[in-house]
Amino acid sequence: MSASIKDVAAAAGVSVGTVSNVLNRPDRVSPAIVERVHATIDELGFVRNDAARQLRAGQSRSVGLIVLDSANPFFAEVARGAEERADAEGLSVLLGNSGPDGARENAYLDLFREQRVRGVLLTPSVPAAPGITHAGIPLVLMDGESADGSVPSVAVDDVEGGYLATRHLLERGRRRIAFVGGPLAVRQVIDRLAGARRALADVPGAHLEIVEKPELTVLAGRQVGEEFAARKREDRPDAVFCANDLLAVGVLQGAAILGSIRVPDDLAIIGYDDIAFAQSTVVPLSSVRQPAREIGATAIELLLESLADPAATPRRARFRPELVVRASTGG
Ligand code: RIB
């Protein structure tokens, strides 16, 4: 049977209250006592019972975080940002993946309600499940917004991001531009494409080809790159804007490494997110940076605001995208 908090107190020669303070309010205890109690905890193998603590304190120290796919570096960075900000508040983050179609989103929302977490940060599946804004638990949307503004949210202006990416290609003299992304029902893809169209409207004679893919993955991008390489030269685009960096990495592999296409000479490539890997591809990728860690940290701040004043008007935080130019577009 594992040691109890009473066993730790007896072995360390302090009261149970002192042990509790060492665990929850160490600033109220002398460093020597803190060190002695932690040494005793380690020696006895004591593990606090958070469920019992929650019942006594009436509040959980945990926050649920649901992302579409933590294997995608963008969402991993969002999670890191949330975790770092939560840690500064003495909170811990419980991570769940809802999957490419959000199939497990409701299951995780149910689990986090049962766990009595303080709230949930959610990158909504697409299209967002109906009623998601009334999840019965304090909710913050990340990388998405609620149509009626009833839920706090933090996202990037993806229309502006799509405009920046496409205008950059046009400024490099490209006129046969392919947009690669999907599903076209995904809000982020819709907005990025809308921004691309806005940029083309300013340049008569420029042409936009839309290549829809079911997933924003490296494999999907590679299939597109190989398809471009299989075309006759005059049928190929001279530039491609990918809805995220993973697609762009795939197009680079399929077109340049496996095909006969020179990047950027024959085909300029730009992605979206500016994941760390984008800098180290064989031809460093131009991209549109989303401040992923700041998005995660801001989501925690929005949740804390919502918990502090549930009646306050939900805040919508919006970050501006940033164009990052590298070799894949001639930078
Ligand atoms: O790379 C994952 C992509 O899914 C990101 O661009 C994010 O905004 C979402 O669209």
Tab-separated table of C-alpha atoms and ligand atoms in Angstrom:
chain	number	residue	atom	x	y	z
A	1	MET	CA	0.000	0.000	0.000
A	2	SER	CA	1.483	3.389	-0.930
A	3	ALA	CA	2.510	5.822	1.815
A	4	SER	CA	-0.059	8.376	2.986
A	5	ILE	CA	0.456	12.066	3.696
A	6	LYS	CA	0.369	11.148	7.423
A	7	ASP	CA	3.255	8.709	6.913
A	8	VAL	CA	5.261	11.465	5.198
A	9	ALA	CA	4.548	13.939	8.011
A	10	ALA	CA	5.558	11.441	10.702
A	11	ALA	CA	8.745	10.424	8.889
A	12	ALA	CA	9.743	14.045	8.191
A	13	GLY	CA	8.859	15.196	11.736
A	14	VAL	CA	6.372	17.841	10.585
A	15	SER	CA	2.580	18.262	10.633
A	16	VAL	CA	0.259	17.059	7.850
A	17	GLY	CA	-0.529	20.726	7.155
A	18	THR	CA	3.152	21.440	6.566
A	19	VAL	CA	3.354	18.583	4.045
A	20	SER	CA	0.271	19.980	2.295
A	21	ASN	CA	1.886	23.430	2.180
A	22	VAL	CA	5.092	21.973	0.750
A	23	LEU	CA	2.998	20.411	-2.054
A	24	ASN	CA	0.595	23.287	-2.716
A	25	ARG	CA	2.109	26.499	-1.284
A	26	PRO	CA	5.869	25.904	-0.930
A	27	ASP	CA	6.465	29.642	-0.697
A	28	ARG	CA	4.996	29.462	2.815
A	29	VAL	CA	7.559	26.940	4.038
A	30	SER	CA	11.278	27.308	4.757
A	31	PRO	CA	13.551	25.872	2.037
A	32	ALA	CA	15.086	23.435	4.518
A	33	ILE	CA	11.686	21.962	5.421
A	34	VAL	CA	10.670	21.838	1.746
A	35	GLU	CA	13.843	19.894	0.945
A	36	ARG	CA	13.363	17.537	3.917
A	37	VAL	CA	9.726	16.800	3.039
A	38	HIS	CA	10.491	16.155	-0.644
A	39	ALA	CA	13.333	13.806	0.355
A	40	THR	CA	10.876	11.909	2.592
A	41	ILE	CA	8.264	11.798	-0.214
A	42	ASP	CA	10.856	10.294	-2.545
A	43	GLU	CA	12.047	7.855	0.129
A	44	LEU	CA	8.516	6.604	0.935
A	45	GLY	CA	7.276	6.761	-2.680
A	46	PHE	CA	4.293	8.940	-1.716
A	47	VAL	CA	1.955	9.898	-4.610
A	48	ARG	CA	-0.724	12.521	-3.909
A	49	ASN	CA	-4.350	11.485	-4.543
A	50	ASP	CA	-5.511	14.220	-6.858
A	51	ALA	CA	-9.133	13.074	-6.930
A	52	ALA	CA	-9.322	13.337	-3.127
A	53	ARG	CA	-7.539	16.680	-3.242
A	54	GLN	CA	-9.987	17.938	-5.867
A	55	LEU	CA	-12.934	16.869	-3.678
A	56	ARG	CA	-11.475	18.769	-0.715
A	57	ALA	CA	-10.390	21.804	-2.693
A	58	GLY	CA	-13.465	21.680	-4.952
A	59	GLN	CA	-11.260	22.542	-7.927
A	60	SER	CA	-9.201	20.549	-10.383
A	61	ARG	CA	-5.660	21.572	-11.283
A	62	SER	CA	-6.089	20.159	-14.776
A	63	VAL	CA	-7.075	21.610	-18.148
A	64	GLY	CA	-8.149	19.468	-21.085
A	65	LEU	CA	-6.492	20.125	-24.467
A	66	ILE	CA	-7.934	18.550	-27.626
A	67	VAL	CA	-6.052	18.959	-30.907
A	68	LEU	CA	-6.709	17.345	-34.266
A	69	ASP	CA	-3.309	15.636	-34.477
A	70	SER	CA	-0.422	16.197	-32.031
A	71	ALA	CA	1.864	14.384	-34.495
A	72	ASN	CA	1.594	17.516	-36.660
A	73	PRO	CA	4.356	19.893	-35.480
A	74	PHE	CA	1.942	22.831	-35.585
A	75	PHE	CA	-0.396	21.302	-33.001
A	76	ALA	CA	2.549	20.017	-30.967
A	77	GLU	CA	3.795	23.610	-30.683
A	78	VAL	CA	0.311	24.853	-29.747
A	79	ALA	CA	0.231	22.221	-26.990
A	80	ARG	CA	3.702	23.273	-25.770
A	81	GLY	CA	2.600	26.889	-25.520
A	82	ALA	CA	-0.513	25.945	-23.556
A	83	GLU	CA	1.443	23.652	-21.246
A	84	GLU	CA	4.094	26.274	-20.456
A	85	ARG	CA	1.475	28.936	-19.662
A	86	ALA	CA	-0.617	26.480	-17.621
A	87	ASP	CA	2.419	25.408	-15.621
A	88	ALA	CA	3.016	29.022	-14.615
A	89	GLU	CA	-0.465	28.968	-13.040
A	90	GLY	CA	0.087	25.646	-11.272
A	91	LEU	CA	-2.164	23.883	-13.754
A	92	SER	CA	-1.472	20.710	-15.736
A	93	VAL	CA	-2.619	19.921	-19.274
A	94	LEU	CA	-4.294	16.644	-20.275
A	95	LEU	CA	-3.845	16.120	-24.041
A	96	GLY	CA	-6.224	14.321	-26.390
A	97	ASN	CA	-6.142	13.853	-30.185
A	98	SER	CA	-9.526	14.099	-31.908
A	99	GLY	CA	-8.149	12.711	-35.167
A	100	PRO	CA	-8.275	14.069	-38.753
A	101	ASP	CA	-12.095	14.055	-38.772
A	102	GLY	CA	-12.685	14.949	-35.147
A	103	ALA	CA	-14.263	11.566	-34.482
A	104	ARG	CA	-13.010	11.442	-30.896
A	105	GLU	CA	-13.772	15.068	-30.033
A	106	ASN	CA	-16.998	14.340	-28.127
A	107	ALA	CA	-15.481	11.351	-26.334
A	108	TYR	CA	-12.696	13.572	-24.987
A	109	LEU	CA	-15.164	16.292	-24.014
A	110	ASP	CA	-17.138	13.685	-22.047
A	111	LEU	CA	-13.936	12.391	-20.407
A	112	PHE	CA	-12.790	15.871	-19.379
A	113	ARG	CA	-16.250	16.674	-17.959
A	114	GLU	CA	-16.069	13.478	-15.879
A	115	GLN	CA	-12.566	14.448	-14.752
A	116	ARG	CA	-13.956	17.814	-13.610
A	117	VAL	CA	-11.167	19.668	-15.411
A	118	ARG	CA	-11.206	23.479	-15.047
A	119	GLY	CA	-11.902	23.876	-18.757
A	120	VAL	CA	-11.069	22.626	-22.240
A	121	LEU	CA	-8.991	24.139	-25.044
A	122	LEU	CA	-10.153	22.771	-28.378
A	123	THR	CA	-8.991	22.984	-31.977
A	124	PRO	CA	-12.425	22.244	-33.416
A	125	SER	CA	-12.870	19.480	-35.931
A	126	VAL	CA	-14.045	20.644	-39.279
A	127	PRO	CA	-16.738	21.522	-39.742
A	128	ALA	CA	-17.156	22.096	-35.999
A	129	ALA	CA	-19.595	19.630	-34.459
A	130	PRO	CA	-23.039	21.204	-33.945
A	131	GLY	CA	-23.530	22.466	-30.417
A	132	ILE	CA	-19.829	22.373	-29.711
A	133	THR	CA	-20.086	25.826	-28.178
A	134	HIS	CA	-22.423	24.429	-25.504
A	135	ALA	CA	-20.137	21.686	-24.315
A	136	GLY	CA	-21.267	22.088	-20.701
A	137	ILE	CA	-17.744	22.991	-19.633
A	138	PRO	CA	-15.672	26.220	-19.893
A	139	LEU	CA	-14.362	26.086	-23.467
A	140	VAL	CA	-11.810	28.036	-25.542
A	141	LEU	CA	-11.461	27.467	-29.289
A	142	MET	CA	-7.952	27.455	-30.773
A	143	ASP	CA	-7.197	27.831	-34.472
A	144	GLY	CA	-10.908	28.397	-34.972
A	145	GLU	CA	-13.767	30.684	-33.910
A	146	SER	CA	-17.414	30.203	-32.963
A	147	ALA	CA	-19.797	31.666	-35.528
A	148	ASP	CA	-21.804	33.523	-32.881
A	149	GLY	CA	-18.847	34.697	-30.816
A	150	SER	CA	-20.272	32.917	-27.771
A	151	VAL	CA	-16.997	31.179	-26.956
A	152	PRO	CA	-13.555	32.724	-26.384
A	153	SER	CA	-11.193	31.903	-29.240
A	154	VAL	CA	-7.684	32.478	-30.543
A	155	ALA	CA	-6.750	32.110	-34.192
A	156	VAL	CA	-4.761	33.626	-37.037
A	157	ASP	CA	-6.323	35.680	-39.847
A	158	ASP	CA	-5.999	32.994	-42.506
A	159	VAL	CA	-7.478	35.132	-45.274
A	160	GLU	CA	-4.624	37.577	-44.767
A	161	GLY	CA	-2.214	34.644	-44.602
A	162	GLY	CA	-3.403	33.280	-47.950
A	163	TYR	CA	-3.165	36.751	-49.460
A	164	LEU	CA	0.442	37.234	-48.252
A	165	ALA	CA	1.546	33.855	-49.615
A	166	THR	CA	-0.005	34.355	-53.043
A	167	ARG	CA	0.995	37.992	-53.433
A	168	HIS	CA	4.584	36.914	-52.715
A	169	LEU	CA	4.451	34.363	-55.559
A	170	LEU	CA	2.984	36.976	-57.903
A	171	GLU	CA	5.693	39.448	-56.924
A	172	ARG	CA	8.204	36.771	-57.928
A	173	GLY	CA	6.680	36.881	-61.404
A	174	ARG	CA	4.724	33.605	-61.151
A	175	ARG	CA	1.434	33.519	-63.018
A	176	ARG	CA	0.292	29.863	-63.114
A	177	ILE	CA	-0.356	29.242	-59.416
A	178	ALA	CA	-1.692	26.028	-57.890
A	179	PHE	CA	-3.430	26.008	-54.512
A	180	VAL	CA	-3.064	22.636	-52.741
A	181	GLY	CA	-5.184	21.896	-49.690
A	182	GLY	CA	-8.295	20.253	-48.344
A	183	PRO	CA	-10.834	19.222	-47.550
A	184	LEU	CA	-12.303	22.442	-48.984
A	185	ALA	CA	-14.881	22.360	-46.171
A	186	VAL	CA	-12.153	23.128	-43.631
A	187	ARG	CA	-12.484	26.730	-42.427
A	188	GLN	CA	-8.729	27.332	-42.448
A	189	VAL	CA	-8.436	26.020	-46.037
A	190	ILE	CA	-11.427	28.076	-47.168
A	191	ASP	CA	-9.922	31.259	-45.713
A	192	ARG	CA	-6.429	30.654	-47.118
A	193	LEU	CA	-7.910	30.030	-50.562
A	194	ALA	CA	-10.031	33.177	-50.271
A	195	GLY	CA	-6.879	35.155	-49.545
A	196	ALA	CA	-5.191	33.622	-52.582
A	197	ARG	CA	-8.108	34.609	-54.810
A	198	ARG	CA	-7.973	38.169	-53.466
A	199	ALA	CA	-4.288	38.421	-54.388
A	200	LEU	CA	-4.902	37.096	-57.911
A	201	ALA	CA	-7.716	39.568	-58.484
A	202	ASP	CA	-5.072	42.300	-58.474
A	203	VAL	CA	-3.058	40.666	-61.290
A	204	PRO	CA	-4.801	40.258	-64.662
A	205	GLY	CA	-3.635	37.203	-66.553
A	206	ALA	CA	-2.679	35.245	-63.440
A	207	HIS	CA	-4.278	31.803	-63.229
A	208	LEU	CA	-5.248	29.738	-60.151
A	209	GLU	CA	-5.557	25.955	-60.247
A	210	ILE	CA	-7.103	24.262	-57.195
A	211	VAL	CA	-5.808	20.823	-56.221
A	212	GLU	CA	-7.987	19.441	-53.427
A	213	LYS	CA	-6.518	16.752	-51.168
A	214	PRO	CA	-8.335	14.880	-48.361
A	215	GLU	CA	-5.587	15.498	-45.797
A	216	LEU	CA	-2.906	18.081	-45.053
A	217	THR	CA	-0.060	15.532	-44.971
A	218	VAL	CA	3.391	14.992	-46.495
A	219	LEU	CA	2.116	11.965	-48.437
A	220	ALA	CA	-0.738	13.965	-49.948
A	221	GLY	CA	1.753	16.654	-50.971
A	222	ARG	CA	4.136	14.148	-52.468
A	223	GLN	CA	1.339	12.731	-54.661
A	224	VAL	CA	0.684	16.236	-55.978
A	225	GLY	CA	4.384	16.862	-56.647
A	226	GLU	CA	4.706	13.624	-58.585
A	227	GLU	CA	1.582	14.463	-60.579
A	228	PHE	CA	3.045	17.871	-61.487
A	229	ALA	CA	6.289	16.153	-62.587
A	230	ALA	CA	4.310	13.761	-64.816
A	231	ARG	CA	2.704	16.633	-66.718
A	232	LYS	CA	4.063	18.190	-69.871
A	233	ARG	CA	6.133	21.269	-68.985
A	234	GLU	CA	3.590	23.660	-70.493
A	235	ASP	CA	0.814	22.115	-68.377
A	236	ARG	CA	2.602	22.555	-65.067
A	237	PRO	CA	2.082	25.431	-62.601
A	238	ASP	CA	5.079	27.723	-62.029
A	239	ALA	CA	4.212	28.133	-58.343
A	240	VAL	CA	2.306	26.301	-55.638
A	241	PHE	CA	0.756	27.588	-52.407
A	242	CYS	CA	0.150	24.732	-49.955
A	243	ALA	CA	-2.375	25.062	-47.118
A	244	ASN	CA	0.247	23.858	-44.646
A	245	ASP	CA	3.971	23.059	-44.497
A	246	LEU	CA	3.522	19.280	-44.454
A	247	LEU	CA	1.876	19.441	-47.858
A	248	ALA	CA	4.658	21.741	-49.096
A	249	VAL	CA	7.344	19.305	-47.890
A	250	GLY	CA	5.541	16.557	-49.816
A	251	VAL	CA	5.279	18.618	-53.015
A	252	LEU	CA	8.991	19.418	-52.731
A	253	GLN	CA	9.803	15.716	-52.448
A	254	GLY	CA	7.469	14.621	-55.232
A	255	ALA	CA	8.398	17.373	-57.678
A	256	ALA	CA	12.075	18.073	-57.053
A	257	ILE	CA	13.590	14.938	-55.607
A	258	LEU	CA	11.575	12.299	-57.462
A	259	GLY	CA	10.615	14.410	-60.474
A	260	SER	CA	12.619	16.582	-62.825
A	261	ILE	CA	11.392	19.900	-61.499
A	262	ARG	CA	13.851	22.519	-60.193
A	263	VAL	CA	12.696	24.494	-57.123
A	264	PRO	CA	12.315	27.474	-57.269
A	265	ASP	CA	13.427	27.940	-60.895
A	266	ASP	CA	10.644	25.805	-62.452
A	267	LEU	CA	8.317	25.720	-59.446
A	268	ALA	CA	8.214	28.098	-56.507
A	269	ILE	CA	6.745	26.498	-53.355
A	270	ILE	CA	5.300	28.159	-50.273
A	271	GLY	CA	3.642	26.481	-47.293
A	272	TYR	CA	1.798	27.635	-44.138
A	273	ASP	CA	2.491	27.338	-40.375
A	274	ASP	CA	6.310	27.781	-40.538
A	275	ILE	CA	6.999	24.634	-38.536
A	276	ALA	CA	10.635	24.230	-37.414
A	277	PHE	CA	11.225	21.576	-40.110
A	278	ALA	CA	10.440	24.070	-42.876
A	279	GLN	CA	13.835	25.690	-42.345
A	280	SER	CA	15.828	22.507	-42.865
A	281	THR	CA	14.255	20.935	-45.960
A	282	VAL	CA	16.599	20.275	-48.885
A	283	VAL	CA	15.388	23.595	-50.299
A	284	PRO	CA	14.385	25.649	-47.225
A	285	LEU	CA	10.692	26.386	-47.431
A	286	SER	CA	9.069	29.773	-47.581
A	287	SER	CA	5.998	29.796	-45.383
A	288	VAL	CA	3.403	31.860	-43.563
A	289	ARG	CA	4.130	31.767	-39.861
A	290	GLN	CA	1.403	31.044	-37.341
A	291	PRO	CA	2.599	31.868	-33.784
A	292	ALA	CA	1.693	28.375	-32.570
A	293	ARG	CA	3.132	28.627	-29.050
A	294	GLU	CA	1.545	32.045	-28.552
A	295	ILE	CA	-1.784	30.587	-29.692
A	296	GLY	CA	-1.549	27.877	-27.028
A	297	ALA	CA	-0.481	30.302	-24.284
A	298	THR	CA	-3.209	32.788	-25.203
A	299	ALA	CA	-5.821	30.017	-25.045
A	300	ILE	CA	-4.881	29.382	-21.398
A	301	GLU	CA	-5.123	33.119	-20.664
A	302	LEU	CA	-8.583	33.245	-22.284
A	303	LEU	CA	-9.693	30.299	-20.142
A	304	LEU	CA	-8.425	31.966	-16.955
A	305	GLU	CA	-10.303	35.159	-17.910
A	306	SER	CA	-13.451	33.135	-18.521
A	307	LEU	CA	-13.123	31.326	-15.177
A	308	ALA	CA	-12.489	34.595	-13.351
A	309	ASP	CA	-15.592	36.258	-14.830
A	310	PRO	CA	-18.017	33.841	-16.517
A	311	ALA	CA	-20.394	36.709	-17.305
A	312	ALA	CA	-17.784	38.696	-19.248
A	313	THR	CA	-18.096	38.985	-23.036
A	314	PRO	CA	-15.976	36.193	-24.582
A	315	ARG	CA	-12.752	37.597	-26.051
A	316	ARG	CA	-11.674	36.735	-29.616
A	317	ALA	CA	-7.918	36.934	-29.947
A	318	ARG	CA	-6.589	37.179	-33.496
A	319	PHE	CA	-2.950	37.000	-34.508
A	320	ARG	CA	-1.610	38.350	-37.784
A	321	PRO	CA	0.241	35.888	-40.028
A	322	GLU	CA	3.844	36.626	-40.994
A	323	LEU	CA	5.423	35.913	-44.393
A	324	VAL	CA	8.746	34.060	-44.060
A	325	VAL	CA	10.748	34.037	-47.311
A	326	ARG	CA	13.353	31.285	-47.942
A	327	ALA	CA	14.972	29.531	-50.909
A	328	SER	CA	11.865	27.666	-52.142
A	329	THR	CA	10.488	30.917	-53.580
A	330	GLY	CA	13.855	32.412	-54.460
A	331	GLY	CA	14.503	34.116	-51.115
B	1	RIB	O1	-0.783	21.970	-40.145
B	1	RIB	C1	-2.038	21.830	-39.539
B	1	RIB	C2	-2.938	22.872	-40.087
B	1	RIB	O2	-4.255	22.561	-39.653
B	1	RIB	C3	-2.581	24.243	-39.536
B	1	RIB	O3	-2.356	25.132	-40.611
B	1	RIB	C4	-3.801	24.629	-38.762
B	1	RIB	O4	-4.119	26.003	-38.935
B	1	RIB	C5	-4.866	23.755	-39.311
B	1	RIB	O5	-5.382	24.336	-40.465
